[in-house]
Coordinates of C-alpha atoms in Angstrom, one line a residue:
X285 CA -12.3 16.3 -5.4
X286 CA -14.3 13.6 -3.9
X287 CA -13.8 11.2 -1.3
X288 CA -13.1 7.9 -2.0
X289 CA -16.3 5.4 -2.5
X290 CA -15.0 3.8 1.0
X291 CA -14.9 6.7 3.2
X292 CA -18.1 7.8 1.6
X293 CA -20.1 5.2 2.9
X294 CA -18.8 4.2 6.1
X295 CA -17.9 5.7 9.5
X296 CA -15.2 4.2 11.2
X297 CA -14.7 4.5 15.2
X298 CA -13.4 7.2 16.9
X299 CA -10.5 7.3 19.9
X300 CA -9.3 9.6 22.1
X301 CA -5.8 11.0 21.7
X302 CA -3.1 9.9 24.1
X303 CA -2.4 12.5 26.5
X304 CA -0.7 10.6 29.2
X305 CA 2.7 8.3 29.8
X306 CA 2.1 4.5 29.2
X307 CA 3.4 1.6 28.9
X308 CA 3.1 -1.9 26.7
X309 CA 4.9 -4.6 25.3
X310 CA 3.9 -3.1 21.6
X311 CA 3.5 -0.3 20.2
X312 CA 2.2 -0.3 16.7
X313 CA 2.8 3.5 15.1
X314 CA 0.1 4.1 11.9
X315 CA -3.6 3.3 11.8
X316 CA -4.4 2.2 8.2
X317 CA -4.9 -1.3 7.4
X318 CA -1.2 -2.8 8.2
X319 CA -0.9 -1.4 11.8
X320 CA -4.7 -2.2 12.5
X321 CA -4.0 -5.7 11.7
X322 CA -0.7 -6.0 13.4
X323 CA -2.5 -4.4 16.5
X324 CA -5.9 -7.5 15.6
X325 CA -3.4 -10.0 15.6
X326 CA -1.5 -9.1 18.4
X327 CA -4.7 -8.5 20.4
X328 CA -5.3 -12.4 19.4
X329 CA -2.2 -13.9 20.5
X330 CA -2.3 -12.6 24.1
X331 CA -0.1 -9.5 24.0
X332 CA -0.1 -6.2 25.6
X333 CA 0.2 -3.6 22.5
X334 CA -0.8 0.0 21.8
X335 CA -1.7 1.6 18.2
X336 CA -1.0 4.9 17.7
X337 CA -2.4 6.7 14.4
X338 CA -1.4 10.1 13.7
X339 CA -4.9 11.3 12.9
X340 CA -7.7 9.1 11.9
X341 CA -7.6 5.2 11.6
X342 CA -7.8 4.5 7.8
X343 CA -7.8 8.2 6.8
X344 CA -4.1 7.8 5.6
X345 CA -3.2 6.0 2.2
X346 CA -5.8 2.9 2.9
X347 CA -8.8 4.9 2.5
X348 CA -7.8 5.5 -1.1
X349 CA -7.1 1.9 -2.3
X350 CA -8.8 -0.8 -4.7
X351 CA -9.0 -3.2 -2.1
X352 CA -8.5 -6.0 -3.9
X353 CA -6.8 -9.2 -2.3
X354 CA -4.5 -11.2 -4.0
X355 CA -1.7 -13.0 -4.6
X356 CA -1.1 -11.9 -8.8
X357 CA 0.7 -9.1 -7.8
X358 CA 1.8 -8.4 -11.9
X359 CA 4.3 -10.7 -13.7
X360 CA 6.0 -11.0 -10.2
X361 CA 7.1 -14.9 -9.7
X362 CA 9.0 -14.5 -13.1
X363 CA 10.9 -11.7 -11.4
X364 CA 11.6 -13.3 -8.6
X365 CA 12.3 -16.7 -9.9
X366 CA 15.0 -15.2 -12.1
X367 CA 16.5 -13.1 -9.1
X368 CA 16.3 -15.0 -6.2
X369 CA 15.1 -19.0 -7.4
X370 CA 12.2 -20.6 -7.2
X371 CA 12.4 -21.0 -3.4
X372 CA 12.1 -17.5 -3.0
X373 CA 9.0 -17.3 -5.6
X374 CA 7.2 -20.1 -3.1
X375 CA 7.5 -18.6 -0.2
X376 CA 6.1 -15.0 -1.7
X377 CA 2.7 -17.2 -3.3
X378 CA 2.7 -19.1 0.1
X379 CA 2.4 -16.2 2.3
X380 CA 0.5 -13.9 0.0
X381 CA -2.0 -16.9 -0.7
X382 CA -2.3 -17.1 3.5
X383 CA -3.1 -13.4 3.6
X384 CA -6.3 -14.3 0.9
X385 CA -7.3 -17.0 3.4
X386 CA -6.8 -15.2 7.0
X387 CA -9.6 -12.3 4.8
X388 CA -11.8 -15.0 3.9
X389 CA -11.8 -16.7 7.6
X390 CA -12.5 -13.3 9.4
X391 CA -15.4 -12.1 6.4
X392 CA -17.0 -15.3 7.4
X393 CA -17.9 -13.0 10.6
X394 CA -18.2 -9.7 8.8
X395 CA -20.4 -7.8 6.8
X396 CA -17.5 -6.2 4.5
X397 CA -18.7 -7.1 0.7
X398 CA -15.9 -9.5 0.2
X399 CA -16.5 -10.9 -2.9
X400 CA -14.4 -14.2 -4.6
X401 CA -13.0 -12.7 -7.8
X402 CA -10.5 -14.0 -10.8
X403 CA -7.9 -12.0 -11.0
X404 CA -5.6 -11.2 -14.3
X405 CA -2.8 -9.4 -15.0
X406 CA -2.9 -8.3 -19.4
X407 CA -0.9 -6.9 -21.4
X408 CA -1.1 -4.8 -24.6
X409 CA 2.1 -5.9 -26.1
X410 CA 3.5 -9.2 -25.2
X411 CA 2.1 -12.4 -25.0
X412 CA 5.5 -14.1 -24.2
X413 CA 5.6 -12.9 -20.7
X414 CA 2.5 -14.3 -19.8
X415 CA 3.3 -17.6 -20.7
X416 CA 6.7 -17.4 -18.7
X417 CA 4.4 -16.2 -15.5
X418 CA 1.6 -19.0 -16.0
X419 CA 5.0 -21.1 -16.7
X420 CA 6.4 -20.2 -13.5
X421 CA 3.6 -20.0 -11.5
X422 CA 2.1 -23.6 -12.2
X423 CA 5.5 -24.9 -11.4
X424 CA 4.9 -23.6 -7.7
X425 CA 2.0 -25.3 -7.6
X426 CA -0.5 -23.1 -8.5
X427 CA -3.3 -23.3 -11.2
X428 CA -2.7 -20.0 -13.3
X429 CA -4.2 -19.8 -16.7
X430 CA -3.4 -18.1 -19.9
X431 CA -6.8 -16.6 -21.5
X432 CA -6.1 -15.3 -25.0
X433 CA -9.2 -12.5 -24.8
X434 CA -9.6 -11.3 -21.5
X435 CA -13.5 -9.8 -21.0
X436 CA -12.1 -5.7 -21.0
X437 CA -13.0 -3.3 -23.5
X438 CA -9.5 -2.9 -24.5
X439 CA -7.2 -5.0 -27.0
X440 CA -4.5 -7.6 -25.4
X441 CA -2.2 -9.8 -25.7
X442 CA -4.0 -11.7 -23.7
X443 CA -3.9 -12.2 -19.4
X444 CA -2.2 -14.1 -16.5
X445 CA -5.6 -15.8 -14.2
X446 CA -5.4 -16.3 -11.4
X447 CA -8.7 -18.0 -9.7
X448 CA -10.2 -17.5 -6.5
X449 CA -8.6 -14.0 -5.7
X450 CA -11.4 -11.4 -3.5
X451 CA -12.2 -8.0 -3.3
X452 CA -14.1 -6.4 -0.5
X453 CA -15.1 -3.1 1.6
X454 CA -12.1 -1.9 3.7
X455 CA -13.7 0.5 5.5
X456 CA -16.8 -2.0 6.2
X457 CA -13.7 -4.5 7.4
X458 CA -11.8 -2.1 9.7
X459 CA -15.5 -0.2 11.0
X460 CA -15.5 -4.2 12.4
X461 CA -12.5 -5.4 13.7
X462 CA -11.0 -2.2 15.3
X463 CA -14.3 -1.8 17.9
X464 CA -12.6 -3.7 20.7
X465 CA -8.9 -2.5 20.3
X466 CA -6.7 -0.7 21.9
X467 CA -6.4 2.2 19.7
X468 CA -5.3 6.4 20.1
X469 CA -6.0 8.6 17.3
X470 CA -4.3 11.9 16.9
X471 CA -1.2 10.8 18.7
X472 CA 1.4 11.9 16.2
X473 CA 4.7 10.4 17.2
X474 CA 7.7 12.9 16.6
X475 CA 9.9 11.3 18.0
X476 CA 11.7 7.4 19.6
X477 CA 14.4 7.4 21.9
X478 CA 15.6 4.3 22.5
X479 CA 12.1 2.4 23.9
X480 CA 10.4 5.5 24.1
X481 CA 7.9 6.9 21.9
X482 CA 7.3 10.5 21.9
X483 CA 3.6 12.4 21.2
X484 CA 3.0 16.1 21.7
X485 CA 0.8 15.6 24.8
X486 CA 1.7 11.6 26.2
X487 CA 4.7 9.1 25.4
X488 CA 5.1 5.6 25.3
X489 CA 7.2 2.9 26.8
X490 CA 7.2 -0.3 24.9
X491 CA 9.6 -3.3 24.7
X492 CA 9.3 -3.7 20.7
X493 CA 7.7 -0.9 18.4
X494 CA 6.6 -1.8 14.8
X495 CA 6.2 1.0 12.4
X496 CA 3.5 1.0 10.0
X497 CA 3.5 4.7 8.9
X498 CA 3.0 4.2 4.9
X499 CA 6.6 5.4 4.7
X500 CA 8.9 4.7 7.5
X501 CA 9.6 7.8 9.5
X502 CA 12.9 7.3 11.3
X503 CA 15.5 8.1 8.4
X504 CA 18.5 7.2 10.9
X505 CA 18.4 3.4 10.1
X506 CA 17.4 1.0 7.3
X507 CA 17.9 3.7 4.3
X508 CA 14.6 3.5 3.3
X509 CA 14.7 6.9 1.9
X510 CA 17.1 5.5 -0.5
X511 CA 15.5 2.2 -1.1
X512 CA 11.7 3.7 -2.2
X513 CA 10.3 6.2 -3.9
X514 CA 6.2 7.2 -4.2
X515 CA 4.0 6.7 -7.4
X516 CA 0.9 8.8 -7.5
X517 CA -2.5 6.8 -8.9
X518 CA -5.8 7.6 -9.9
X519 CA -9.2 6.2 -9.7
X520 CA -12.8 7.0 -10.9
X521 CA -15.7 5.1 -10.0
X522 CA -18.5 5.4 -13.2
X523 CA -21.9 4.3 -13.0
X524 CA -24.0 2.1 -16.1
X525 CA -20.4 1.2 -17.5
X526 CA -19.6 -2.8 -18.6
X527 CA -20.5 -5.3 -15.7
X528 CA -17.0 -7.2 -15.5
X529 CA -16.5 -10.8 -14.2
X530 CA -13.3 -10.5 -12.7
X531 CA -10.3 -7.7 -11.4
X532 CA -8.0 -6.7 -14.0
X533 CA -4.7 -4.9 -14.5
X534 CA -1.9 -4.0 -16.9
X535 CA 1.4 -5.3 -16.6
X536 CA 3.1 -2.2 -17.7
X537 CA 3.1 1.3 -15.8
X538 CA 0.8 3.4 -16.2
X539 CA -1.6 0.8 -17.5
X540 CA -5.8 1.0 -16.6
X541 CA -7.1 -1.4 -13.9
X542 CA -10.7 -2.5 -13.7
X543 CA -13.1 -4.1 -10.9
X544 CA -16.4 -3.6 -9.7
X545 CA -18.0 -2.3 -7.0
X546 CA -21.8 -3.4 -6.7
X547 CA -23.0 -0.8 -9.8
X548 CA -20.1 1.1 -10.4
X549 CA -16.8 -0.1 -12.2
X550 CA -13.8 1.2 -10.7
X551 CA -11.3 2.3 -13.3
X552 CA -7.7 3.1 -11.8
X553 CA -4.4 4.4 -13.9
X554 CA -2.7 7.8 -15.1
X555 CA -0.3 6.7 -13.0
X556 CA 3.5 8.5 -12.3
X557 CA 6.0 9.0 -9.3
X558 CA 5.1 11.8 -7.2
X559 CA 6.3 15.0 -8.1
X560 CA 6.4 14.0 -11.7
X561 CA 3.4 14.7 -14.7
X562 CA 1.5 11.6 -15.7
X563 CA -1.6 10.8 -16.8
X564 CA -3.8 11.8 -13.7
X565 CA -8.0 11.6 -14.0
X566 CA -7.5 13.2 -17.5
X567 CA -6.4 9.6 -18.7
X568 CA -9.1 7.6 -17.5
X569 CA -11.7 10.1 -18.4
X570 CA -10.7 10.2 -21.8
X571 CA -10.9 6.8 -22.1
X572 CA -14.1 6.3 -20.4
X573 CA -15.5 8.5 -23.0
X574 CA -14.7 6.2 -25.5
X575 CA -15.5 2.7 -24.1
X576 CA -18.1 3.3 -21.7
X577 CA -20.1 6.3 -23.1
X578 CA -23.3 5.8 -21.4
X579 CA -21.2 5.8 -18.2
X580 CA -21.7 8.5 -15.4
X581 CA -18.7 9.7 -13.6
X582 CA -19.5 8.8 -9.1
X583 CA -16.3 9.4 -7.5
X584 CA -12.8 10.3 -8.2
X585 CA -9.9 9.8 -6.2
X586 CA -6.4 9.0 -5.9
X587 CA -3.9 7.2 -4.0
X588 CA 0.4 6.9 -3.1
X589 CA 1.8 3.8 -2.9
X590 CA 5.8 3.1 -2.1
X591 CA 7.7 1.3 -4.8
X592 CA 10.4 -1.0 -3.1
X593 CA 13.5 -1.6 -5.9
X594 CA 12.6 -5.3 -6.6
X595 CA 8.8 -5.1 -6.3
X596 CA 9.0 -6.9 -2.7
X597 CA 7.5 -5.6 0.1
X598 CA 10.0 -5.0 3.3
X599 CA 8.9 -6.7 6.0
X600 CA 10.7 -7.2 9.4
X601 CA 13.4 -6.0 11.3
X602 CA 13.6 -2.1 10.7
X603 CA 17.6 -2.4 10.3
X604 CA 20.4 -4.3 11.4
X605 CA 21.5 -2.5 14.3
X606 CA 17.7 -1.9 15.6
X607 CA 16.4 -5.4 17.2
X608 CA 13.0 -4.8 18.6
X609 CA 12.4 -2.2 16.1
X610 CA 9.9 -3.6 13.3
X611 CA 8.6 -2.2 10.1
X612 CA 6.4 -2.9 7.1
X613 CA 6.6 -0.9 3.9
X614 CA 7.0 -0.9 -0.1
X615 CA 4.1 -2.4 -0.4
X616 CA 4.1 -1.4 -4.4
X617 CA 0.8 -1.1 -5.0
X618 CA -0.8 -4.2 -3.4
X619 CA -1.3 -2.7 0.6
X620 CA -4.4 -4.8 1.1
X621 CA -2.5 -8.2 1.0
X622 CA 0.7 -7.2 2.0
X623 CA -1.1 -5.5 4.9
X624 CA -2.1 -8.9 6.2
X625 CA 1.6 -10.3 4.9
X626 CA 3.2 -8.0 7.0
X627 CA 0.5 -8.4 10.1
X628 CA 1.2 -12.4 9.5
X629 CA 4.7 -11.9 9.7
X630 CA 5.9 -8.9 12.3
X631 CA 3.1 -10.9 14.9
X632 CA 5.4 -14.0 14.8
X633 CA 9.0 -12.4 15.1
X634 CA 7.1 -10.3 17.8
X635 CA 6.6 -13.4 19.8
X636 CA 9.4 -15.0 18.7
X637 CA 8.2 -17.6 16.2
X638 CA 10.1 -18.4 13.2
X639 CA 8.7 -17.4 10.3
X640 CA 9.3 -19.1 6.6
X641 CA 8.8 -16.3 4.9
X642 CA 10.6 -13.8 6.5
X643 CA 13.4 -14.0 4.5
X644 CA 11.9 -13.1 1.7
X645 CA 10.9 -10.0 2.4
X646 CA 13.3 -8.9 4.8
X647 CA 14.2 -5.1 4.6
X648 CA 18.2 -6.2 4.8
X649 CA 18.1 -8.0 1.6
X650 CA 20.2 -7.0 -1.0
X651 CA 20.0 -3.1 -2.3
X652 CA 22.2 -3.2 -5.7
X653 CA 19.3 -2.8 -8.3
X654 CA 18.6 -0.8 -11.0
X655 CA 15.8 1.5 -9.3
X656 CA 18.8 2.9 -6.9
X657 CA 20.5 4.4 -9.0
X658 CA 17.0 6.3 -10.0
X659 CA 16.2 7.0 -6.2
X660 CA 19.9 8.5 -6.1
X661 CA 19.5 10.5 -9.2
X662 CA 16.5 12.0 -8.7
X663 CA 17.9 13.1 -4.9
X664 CA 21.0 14.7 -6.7
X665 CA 18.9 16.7 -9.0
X666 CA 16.1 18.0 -6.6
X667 CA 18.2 18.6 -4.0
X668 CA 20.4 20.7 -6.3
X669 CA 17.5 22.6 -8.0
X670 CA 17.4 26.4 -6.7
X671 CA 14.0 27.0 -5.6
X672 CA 13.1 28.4 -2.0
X673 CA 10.1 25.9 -1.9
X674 CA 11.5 22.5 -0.4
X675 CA 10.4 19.0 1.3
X676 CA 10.8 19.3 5.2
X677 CA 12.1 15.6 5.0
X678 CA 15.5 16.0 3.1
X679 CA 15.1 19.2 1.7
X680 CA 14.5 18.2 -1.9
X681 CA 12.4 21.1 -4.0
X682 CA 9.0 20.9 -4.5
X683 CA 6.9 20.4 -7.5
X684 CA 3.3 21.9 -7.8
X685 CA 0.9 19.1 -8.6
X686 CA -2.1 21.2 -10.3
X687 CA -4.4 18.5 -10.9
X688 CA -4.7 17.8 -7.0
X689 CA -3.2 21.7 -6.2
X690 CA -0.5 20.6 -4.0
X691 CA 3.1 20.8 -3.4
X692 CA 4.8 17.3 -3.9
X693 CA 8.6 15.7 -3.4
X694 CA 9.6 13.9 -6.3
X695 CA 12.3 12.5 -4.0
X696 CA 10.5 10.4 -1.2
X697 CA 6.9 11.3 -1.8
X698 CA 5.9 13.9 1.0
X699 CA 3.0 16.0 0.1
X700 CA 1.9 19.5 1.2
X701 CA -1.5 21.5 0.9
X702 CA -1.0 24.7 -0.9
X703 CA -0.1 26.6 2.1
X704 CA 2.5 24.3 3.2
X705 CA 0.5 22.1 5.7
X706 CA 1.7 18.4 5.6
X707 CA -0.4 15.9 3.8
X708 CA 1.4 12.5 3.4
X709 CA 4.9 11.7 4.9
X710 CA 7.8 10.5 5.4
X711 CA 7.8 14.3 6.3
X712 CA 7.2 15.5 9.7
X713 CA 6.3 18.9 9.2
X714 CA 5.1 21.2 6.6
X715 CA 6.7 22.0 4.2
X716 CA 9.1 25.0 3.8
X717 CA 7.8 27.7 1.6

């Protein structure tokens, strides 16, 4: 399969591996585009820090995304509105439209093809949802539009806009901004007593630690193995298809997404949770036959993203009874800007500033949705299903993915090459076959 159109194109900095004991006020564990920023913005307000990356920066989930940056992140604000008030739904557009403007300050000062976009959100079925999201979202202030044909070469109910949204270059952005840190690749972390962060070859002393590893690692505190679950998603970048004015997505799951990328149009979807069938490139290409038939296949990809069980991102303290522990996860789909959410955020409680938003997107929020009972159910069952071949996170048996010809958790997400050699976490280790 090929690389992503990012990695492709672009060679990011390399750093040694830690193979001493140090010590810092930080330590910021993962290298893709939350930890980098936590580690940029830290590096700005005077702070002694250290970022750790397992392997290489980027190389994780964030060289597979979309990179678009914005603050529609689906028919959201309704959700929120109705769950937690319109308080709640403020603060989320506040600090999501803060993360859009901290990428357009530093592109000012970077060569990363950041690009002003509309964004909208469409749907195939229901035009009444839209109207309750531009509804919603005007009341917060914000100038959302209902368009009744949206410019895809699909039929709608018509979108959600949202003006002024951006796309861009991630690995153009991070090539930049990570030159002059204070960065060690290859440092995988096994281990954190107490204030002490354990590699194979070094450790790492440090006052506060955030953790920034996709999925969060340490399954002693916060429950996040309860609270998320992976989705799987699939890209494929086609040359001489339809020029697009905007970045567009589905509302419902499993739905195609669309932006452009200089001459290629970057068509994302088959989506399904890890471990599970779905769609996969099949889907897109099948379409893409049909509506762009002129269109050349460039790249195909795909990409895990955690799904948090009320579509907000958890952002702050890592659990109750951790203080100076920090993480930033569940980013559902939207890592770009919840990446500089998240940097935005952990930098201030870092210092000690109070943040507005943190309560919004605090990982002690209340659990009792819908999705747990999911999470919990598919646990039970793949924990209970007799087959030698299981997840070195929890144990849960392990589903062969033949599209991408790996072994995959349908519990938490970890995925394994064929022989057993981890891929993506919150494993540790391989896999046990």
């Amino acid at each position: 399969m090929n690389n992503s159109i990012w990695i492709d194109s672009v060679s990011l900095p390399e750093f040694r591996a830690l193979e001493n004991h140090i010590t810092t006020d930080v330590l910021v564990i993962g290298g893709g585009m939350c930890g980098i920023l936590c580690a940029y913005y830290l590096k700005q307000a005077g702070i002694s820090y250290v970022l750790v990356e397992a392997n290489l920066i980027g190389h994780g989930i964030t060289k597979n995304t979309t990179a678009k940056v914005t603050s529609q992140h689906g028919l959201i604000y309704q959700k929120i509105e109705k769950g937690k008030g319109m308080e709640h739904a403020k603060l989320y557009l506040e600090a999501n439209q803060a993360a859009l403007s901290r990428y357009r300050e530093l592109a000012q000062t970077i060569d990363c093809d950041f690009e002003e976009k509309d964004s909208y959100v469409y749907s195939t079925s229901d035009s009444m949802k839209l109207l309750e999201e531009v509804a919603v979202v005007q009341s917060l202030g914000f100038s959302a539009q209902f368009v009744s044909e949206p410019k895809i070469p699909i039929e709608t109910q018509g979108a959600v806009k949202f003006p002024g949204q951006a796309q861009f270059h991630p690995f153009k952005f991070l090539a930049a901004i990570t030159k002059d840190l204070n960065i060690f690749e290859n440092t995988f972390i096994h281990r954190i007593d107490e204030h002490i962060a354990y590699s194979d070859h070094g450790s790492i002393t440090a006052k506060q630690i955030i953790v920034a590893t996709h999925f969060p690692f340490l399954n002693k505190h916060g429950s996040f193995f309860i609270k998320m679950y992976q989705e799987r998603s699939y890209v494929i970048a086609l040359k001489s298809a339809l020029p697009l004015d905007g970045m567009y997505i589905d509302d419902a799951k499993g739905g195609l997404s669309f932006r452009d990328y200089k001459d290629l149009l970057l068509l994302g979807g088959g989506g399904h949770r890890t471990g599970h069938k779905g769609g996969k490139w099949d889907a897109l290409r099948d379409y893409a036959k049909v509506s762009f038939p002129n269109a050349t296949e460039q790249y195909a990809w795909a990409t895990q993203d955690c799904m948090s069980l009320d579509g907000i991102p958890y952002i702050g303290q890592y659990s109750v009874n951790t203080p100076g522990l920090y993480v930033a996860s569940g980013f559902n789909k939207w890592g770009m800007t919840s990446s500089m959410v998240a940097a935005m955020i952990l930098t201030d409680m870092v210092i000690g500033k109070e943040n507005d938003w943190q309560k919004v997107f605090s990982p002690q929020r209340n659990i009792l949705k819908p999705q747990l009972l999911v999470n919990a159910g598919e646990a039970v069952f793949n924990l209970l299903t007799p087959t030698p071949k299981r997840c070195s996170h929890l144990g849960c048996a392990l589903k062969w993915n033949d599209a991408e010809q790996t072994w995959d958790c349908p519990c938490h997400g970890s995925r394994y090459e064929k022989d057993g050699t981890l891929i993506d976490n919150p494993s540790k280790k391989d896999a046990i076959l």
